[in-house]
Amino acid sequence: MATKEKTDMENDDVVTDKIHYRGVKAMPFIIGNETFEKLGAIGTLSNLQVYLTTVFNMKRISATTLLSVFHGTTNFATLFGAYFCDTYFGRYKTLGFGSFASFLGLLVITLTAAFKNLHPPHCSPGTTTCVGATPPQTAFLYAGFGLLIIGAGAIRPCNLAFGADQFNPNTVSGKRGIDSFFNWYFFTLTFAQMVSVTLVVYVQSDLSWPIGLAIPAGFMLISLFLFFAGTRIYVMVKPEGSPLTSVAQVVAVAVRKRRLKHPPQPWLSLFSYAPPKSINSRLPYTEQF
């Protein structure tokens, strides 16, 4: 049964409307990229508060505030990433740029632990006053956070959609491939979380911060390599505009035409247009919102 399903998915390597779908061949590169990207990101982010309080001598409340701002900004950045992806760059370029930015961010944070000049002196237990980070040290740390925000803002809105792009949604084997991709994606996400919050955190807290932070940076470098290694077989959907732009246009037109009289038969007179080759179909007229 498994062999038959695999054969069906491999038969999806066909040309449909001049698009070469090679989902099964592309999936190892995309899943590998996702796995190592999550190992790198989660391996660093899951233990950052301990790092800030023990290496950068931050107060717990200051470290918590900084991480809250970081996570909130990261979530907000996905809106910009999705907009630029859908409108200008496409998912492939956006993911490549985001992966590179994330690697640089992890590298910067690793350097803050590896070099003594990039973090304040160690504060021994029982010391009442600890030396804080200097403005240049803080700025270098914030630069790492900024690169991670840029990377996450570009990766998060694109990774699942880019994987689904590799399969033909109009065939049975393509739909099975998409389901398989989602299953593998969430399986590897869980695996990355388990490894990161156990093995990587142990190395960071109990052995060495430079080594513990270098491991996620190395994972991110592998993720970057795997992503670009599959470039020649990826399906790259061209950007066709962001849904946010369409929503803004609807709001603008609704405001401009707010004084127009309601037509007597809107189901006949209102213009309804579906672009050719669009995945969207015409919606029937309804009196409900």
Short mmCIF file of N, CA and C in Angstrom, two decimals, residues 23-129:
data_model
loop_
_atom_site.label_atom_id
_atom_site.label_comp_id
_atom_site.label_asym_id
_atom_site.label_seq_id
_atom_site.Cartn_x
_atom_site.Cartn_y
_atom_site.Cartn_z
N GLY A 23 6.94 17.27 -6.46
CA GLY A 23 6.73 17.34 -5.02
C GLY A 23 7.56 16.38 -4.21
N VAL A 24 7.56 15.09 -4.59
CA VAL A 24 8.29 14.09 -3.81
C VAL A 24 9.79 14.36 -3.84
N LYS A 25 10.29 14.81 -4.98
CA LYS A 25 11.72 15.09 -5.09
C LYS A 25 12.11 16.37 -4.34
N ALA A 26 11.19 17.33 -4.29
CA ALA A 26 11.49 18.59 -3.62
C ALA A 26 11.28 18.52 -2.12
N MET A 27 10.41 17.59 -1.66
CA MET A 27 10.04 17.55 -0.25
C MET A 27 11.22 17.32 0.69
N PRO A 28 12.20 16.44 0.38
CA PRO A 28 13.33 16.28 1.32
C PRO A 28 14.10 17.57 1.55
N PHE A 29 14.26 18.39 0.51
CA PHE A 29 14.98 19.65 0.69
C PHE A 29 14.19 20.61 1.56
N ILE A 30 12.87 20.68 1.33
CA ILE A 30 12.05 21.62 2.09
C ILE A 30 11.89 21.16 3.53
N ILE A 31 11.63 19.86 3.73
CA ILE A 31 11.49 19.34 5.09
C ILE A 31 12.82 19.45 5.84
N GLY A 32 13.93 19.16 5.14
CA GLY A 32 15.23 19.31 5.77
C GLY A 32 15.51 20.74 6.16
N ASN A 33 15.17 21.67 5.27
CA ASN A 33 15.32 23.09 5.57
C ASN A 33 14.49 23.48 6.79
N GLU A 34 13.24 23.03 6.85
CA GLU A 34 12.37 23.37 7.96
C GLU A 34 12.87 22.77 9.27
N THR A 35 13.32 21.52 9.21
CA THR A 35 13.78 20.85 10.43
C THR A 35 14.96 21.57 11.05
N PHE A 36 15.98 21.84 10.25
CA PHE A 36 17.18 22.48 10.79
C PHE A 36 16.93 23.95 11.13
N GLU A 37 15.99 24.59 10.41
CA GLU A 37 15.65 25.97 10.76
C GLU A 37 14.99 26.03 12.13
N LYS A 38 14.09 25.08 12.40
CA LYS A 38 13.44 25.03 13.71
C LYS A 38 14.43 24.63 14.80
N LEU A 39 15.33 23.71 14.49
CA LEU A 39 16.36 23.35 15.47
C LEU A 39 17.21 24.57 15.84
N GLY A 40 17.53 25.38 14.84
CA GLY A 40 18.33 26.57 15.11
C GLY A 40 17.56 27.62 15.87
N ALA A 41 16.34 27.92 15.43
CA ALA A 41 15.57 29.00 16.06
C ALA A 41 15.13 28.63 17.47
N ILE A 42 14.52 27.45 17.60
CA ILE A 42 14.01 27.05 18.92
C ILE A 42 15.16 26.81 19.88
N GLY A 43 16.28 26.25 19.38
CA GLY A 43 17.43 25.99 20.25
C GLY A 43 18.00 27.24 20.87
N THR A 44 17.83 28.37 20.22
CA THR A 44 18.31 29.64 20.77
C THR A 44 17.23 30.35 21.57
N LEU A 45 16.04 30.45 21.02
CA LEU A 45 14.98 31.24 21.64
C LEU A 45 14.48 30.63 22.94
N SER A 46 14.49 29.31 23.06
CA SER A 46 13.94 28.66 24.24
C SER A 46 14.74 28.94 25.50
N ASN A 47 15.98 29.39 25.38
CA ASN A 47 16.83 29.59 26.55
C ASN A 47 17.39 31.01 26.61
N LEU A 48 16.80 31.94 25.89
CA LEU A 48 17.36 33.28 25.82
C LEU A 48 17.26 34.03 27.14
N GLN A 49 16.18 33.81 27.90
CA GLN A 49 16.05 34.55 29.16
C GLN A 49 17.17 34.18 30.13
N VAL A 50 17.50 32.89 30.18
CA VAL A 50 18.62 32.47 31.04
C VAL A 50 19.92 33.10 30.55
N TYR A 51 20.10 33.16 29.24
CA TYR A 51 21.31 33.76 28.68
C TYR A 51 21.42 35.23 29.03
N LEU A 52 20.32 35.96 28.92
CA LEU A 52 20.35 37.40 29.20
C LEU A 52 20.61 37.69 30.68
N THR A 53 20.07 36.85 31.56
CA THR A 53 20.26 37.10 32.99
C THR A 53 21.61 36.62 33.51
N THR A 54 22.18 35.58 32.89
CA THR A 54 23.44 35.04 33.41
C THR A 54 24.67 35.58 32.68
N VAL A 55 24.56 35.86 31.40
CA VAL A 55 25.72 36.33 30.63
C VAL A 55 25.70 37.84 30.48
N PHE A 56 24.53 38.43 30.21
CA PHE A 56 24.44 39.88 30.05
C PHE A 56 24.05 40.59 31.34
N ASN A 57 23.92 39.81 32.43
CA ASN A 57 23.66 40.38 33.76
C ASN A 57 22.42 41.26 33.79
N MET A 58 21.41 40.92 32.99
CA MET A 58 20.16 41.68 33.02
C MET A 58 19.31 41.24 34.20
N LYS A 59 18.53 42.18 34.71
CA LYS A 59 17.54 41.81 35.70
C LYS A 59 16.46 40.98 35.02
N ARG A 60 15.83 40.12 35.81
CA ARG A 60 14.84 39.22 35.24
C ARG A 60 13.70 39.99 34.56
N ILE A 61 13.25 41.08 35.19
CA ILE A 61 12.16 41.85 34.62
C ILE A 61 12.59 42.51 33.31
N SER A 62 13.85 42.95 33.23
CA SER A 62 14.34 43.57 31.99
C SER A 62 14.44 42.54 30.87
N ALA A 63 14.94 41.35 31.21
CA ALA A 63 15.06 40.29 30.21
C ALA A 63 13.68 39.86 29.72
N THR A 64 12.71 39.74 30.65
CA THR A 64 11.36 39.35 30.26
C THR A 64 10.73 40.39 29.35
N THR A 65 10.92 41.67 29.68
CA THR A 65 10.37 42.74 28.85
C THR A 65 10.98 42.73 27.46
N LEU A 66 12.30 42.57 27.40
CA LEU A 66 12.99 42.53 26.11
C LEU A 66 12.48 41.38 25.25
N LEU A 67 12.33 40.20 25.84
CA LEU A 67 11.87 39.04 25.07
C LEU A 67 10.41 39.18 24.66
N SER A 68 9.60 39.84 25.50
CA SER A 68 8.21 40.06 25.13
C SER A 68 8.12 40.99 23.92
N VAL A 69 8.92 42.04 23.93
CA VAL A 69 8.96 42.96 22.79
C VAL A 69 9.47 42.23 21.55
N PHE A 70 10.48 41.39 21.75
CA PHE A 70 11.05 40.64 20.63
C PHE A 70 10.01 39.71 20.00
N HIS A 71 9.31 38.93 20.83
CA HIS A 71 8.33 37.98 20.30
C HIS A 71 7.15 38.72 19.67
N GLY A 72 6.71 39.81 20.29
CA GLY A 72 5.61 40.57 19.71
C GLY A 72 5.97 41.19 18.37
N THR A 73 7.18 41.73 18.29
CA THR A 73 7.64 42.32 17.03
C THR A 73 7.81 41.25 15.96
N THR A 74 8.27 40.07 16.37
CA THR A 74 8.42 38.96 15.42
C THR A 74 7.08 38.57 14.82
N ASN A 75 6.06 38.46 15.67
CA ASN A 75 4.73 38.10 15.16
C ASN A 75 4.18 39.20 14.24
N PHE A 76 4.44 40.46 14.59
CA PHE A 76 3.95 41.56 13.76
C PHE A 76 4.69 41.62 12.43
N ALA A 77 5.96 41.22 12.43
CA ALA A 77 6.77 41.29 11.22
C ALA A 77 6.28 40.33 10.15
N THR A 78 5.57 39.28 10.55
CA THR A 78 5.06 38.33 9.56
C THR A 78 4.07 38.99 8.60
N LEU A 79 3.36 40.04 9.06
CA LEU A 79 2.44 40.75 8.18
C LEU A 79 3.20 41.42 7.03
N PHE A 80 4.32 42.06 7.38
CA PHE A 80 5.14 42.69 6.35
C PHE A 80 5.77 41.64 5.44
N GLY A 81 6.25 40.53 6.05
CA GLY A 81 6.84 39.47 5.24
C GLY A 81 5.85 38.89 4.25
N ALA A 82 4.61 38.67 4.70
CA ALA A 82 3.60 38.12 3.80
C ALA A 82 3.27 39.11 2.68
N TYR A 83 3.21 40.39 3.02
CA TYR A 83 2.88 41.40 2.01
C TYR A 83 3.96 41.48 0.93
N PHE A 84 5.22 41.59 1.35
CA PHE A 84 6.31 41.69 0.36
C PHE A 84 6.45 40.39 -0.44
N CYS A 85 6.17 39.25 0.21
CA CYS A 85 6.25 37.97 -0.49
C CYS A 85 5.19 37.89 -1.59
N ASP A 86 3.95 38.19 -1.23
CA ASP A 86 2.85 38.06 -2.18
C ASP A 86 2.88 39.13 -3.26
N THR A 87 3.45 40.29 -2.95
CA THR A 87 3.37 41.42 -3.87
C THR A 87 4.60 41.55 -4.76
N TYR A 88 5.79 41.30 -4.22
CA TYR A 88 7.00 41.63 -4.95
C TYR A 88 7.93 40.44 -5.21
N PHE A 89 8.26 39.68 -4.18
CA PHE A 89 9.41 38.77 -4.27
C PHE A 89 9.06 37.31 -4.51
N GLY A 90 7.90 36.87 -4.09
CA GLY A 90 7.58 35.44 -4.20
C GLY A 90 8.13 34.68 -3.00
N ARG A 91 7.68 33.43 -2.86
CA ARG A 91 8.02 32.67 -1.65
C ARG A 91 9.47 32.19 -1.66
N TYR A 92 9.99 31.84 -2.81
CA TYR A 92 11.36 31.32 -2.85
C TYR A 92 12.37 32.38 -2.39
N LYS A 93 12.30 33.57 -2.99
CA LYS A 93 13.25 34.63 -2.63
C LYS A 93 13.05 35.07 -1.17
N THR A 94 11.80 35.14 -0.75
CA THR A 94 11.53 35.56 0.62
C THR A 94 12.07 34.55 1.62
N LEU A 95 11.88 33.27 1.35
CA LEU A 95 12.40 32.24 2.24
C LEU A 95 13.93 32.23 2.26
N GLY A 96 14.54 32.38 1.08
CA GLY A 96 15.99 32.42 1.03
C GLY A 96 16.55 33.59 1.80
N PHE A 97 15.95 34.76 1.62
CA PHE A 97 16.39 35.95 2.35
C PHE A 97 16.18 35.79 3.85
N GLY A 98 15.03 35.24 4.24
CA GLY A 98 14.75 35.06 5.66
C GLY A 98 15.68 34.05 6.31
N SER A 99 15.98 32.98 5.60
CA SER A 99 16.91 31.98 6.15
C SER A 99 18.30 32.56 6.36
N PHE A 100 18.74 33.37 5.39
CA PHE A 100 20.07 33.99 5.52
C PHE A 100 20.08 34.99 6.67
N ALA A 101 19.01 35.79 6.81
CA ALA A 101 18.94 36.75 7.91
C ALA A 101 18.92 36.04 9.26
N SER A 102 18.18 34.92 9.35
CA SER A 102 18.14 34.16 10.60
C SER A 102 19.51 33.60 10.95
N PHE A 103 20.22 33.10 9.95
CA PHE A 103 21.56 32.58 10.21
C PHE A 103 22.48 33.68 10.73
N LEU A 104 22.42 34.87 10.12
CA LEU A 104 23.25 35.98 10.59
C LEU A 104 22.86 36.37 12.01
N GLY A 105 21.56 36.37 12.32
CA GLY A 105 21.13 36.71 13.67
C GLY A 105 21.64 35.73 14.71
N LEU A 106 21.54 34.43 14.40
CA LEU A 106 22.06 33.41 15.33
C LEU A 106 23.57 33.52 15.46
N LEU A 107 24.25 33.85 14.36
CA LEU A 107 25.70 34.01 14.40
C LEU A 107 26.09 35.18 15.29
N VAL A 108 25.37 36.29 15.19
CA VAL A 108 25.66 37.47 16.00
C VAL A 108 25.49 37.14 17.48
N ILE A 109 24.40 36.47 17.84
CA ILE A 109 24.18 36.12 19.24
C ILE A 109 25.24 35.14 19.73
N THR A 110 25.69 34.24 18.87
CA THR A 110 26.77 33.32 19.25
C THR A 110 28.06 34.09 19.52
N LEU A 111 28.33 35.09 18.70
CA LEU A 111 29.54 35.89 18.90
C LEU A 111 29.51 36.65 20.21
N THR A 112 28.31 37.07 20.65
CA THR A 112 28.22 37.79 21.94
C THR A 112 28.62 36.88 23.10
N ALA A 113 28.44 35.58 22.93
CA ALA A 113 28.86 34.65 23.99
C ALA A 113 30.31 34.22 23.84
N ALA A 114 30.81 34.18 22.61
CA ALA A 114 32.15 33.65 22.36
C ALA A 114 33.25 34.65 22.70
N PHE A 115 33.01 35.94 22.51
CA PHE A 115 34.04 36.94 22.73
C PHE A 115 33.73 37.76 23.98
N LYS A 116 34.70 37.89 24.86
CA LYS A 116 34.50 38.58 26.12
C LYS A 116 34.20 40.06 25.93
N ASN A 117 34.71 40.65 24.86
CA ASN A 117 34.47 42.07 24.63
C ASN A 117 33.03 42.36 24.21
N LEU A 118 32.28 41.32 23.88
CA LEU A 118 30.91 41.52 23.40
C LEU A 118 29.86 41.24 24.47
N HIS A 119 30.29 40.93 25.69
CA HIS A 119 29.34 40.79 26.80
C HIS A 119 30.01 41.27 28.09
N PRO A 120 29.24 41.68 29.10
CA PRO A 120 29.82 42.20 30.35
C PRO A 120 30.57 41.12 31.12
N PRO A 121 31.40 41.52 32.11
CA PRO A 121 32.14 40.53 32.92
C PRO A 121 31.18 39.62 33.67
N HIS A 122 31.67 38.40 33.91
CA HIS A 122 30.85 37.42 34.61
C HIS A 122 30.57 37.88 36.04
N CYS A 123 29.32 37.70 36.45
CA CYS A 123 28.90 38.09 37.78
C CYS A 123 28.84 36.86 38.67
N SER A 124 29.71 36.77 39.65
CA SER A 124 29.78 35.59 40.52
C SER A 124 28.54 35.53 41.42
N PRO A 125 28.10 34.32 41.80
CA PRO A 125 26.95 34.19 42.70
C PRO A 125 27.21 34.89 44.03
N GLY A 126 26.23 35.58 44.53
CA GLY A 126 26.35 36.30 45.78
C GLY A 126 26.81 37.74 45.63
N THR A 127 27.24 38.13 44.42
CA THR A 127 27.66 39.50 44.19
C THR A 127 26.44 40.42 44.19
N THR A 128 26.53 41.51 44.94
CA THR A 128 25.38 42.42 45.06
C THR A 128 25.24 43.33 43.86
N THR A 129 26.35 43.77 43.31
CA THR A 129 26.29 44.66 42.14
C THR A 129 27.04 44.01 40.98
#
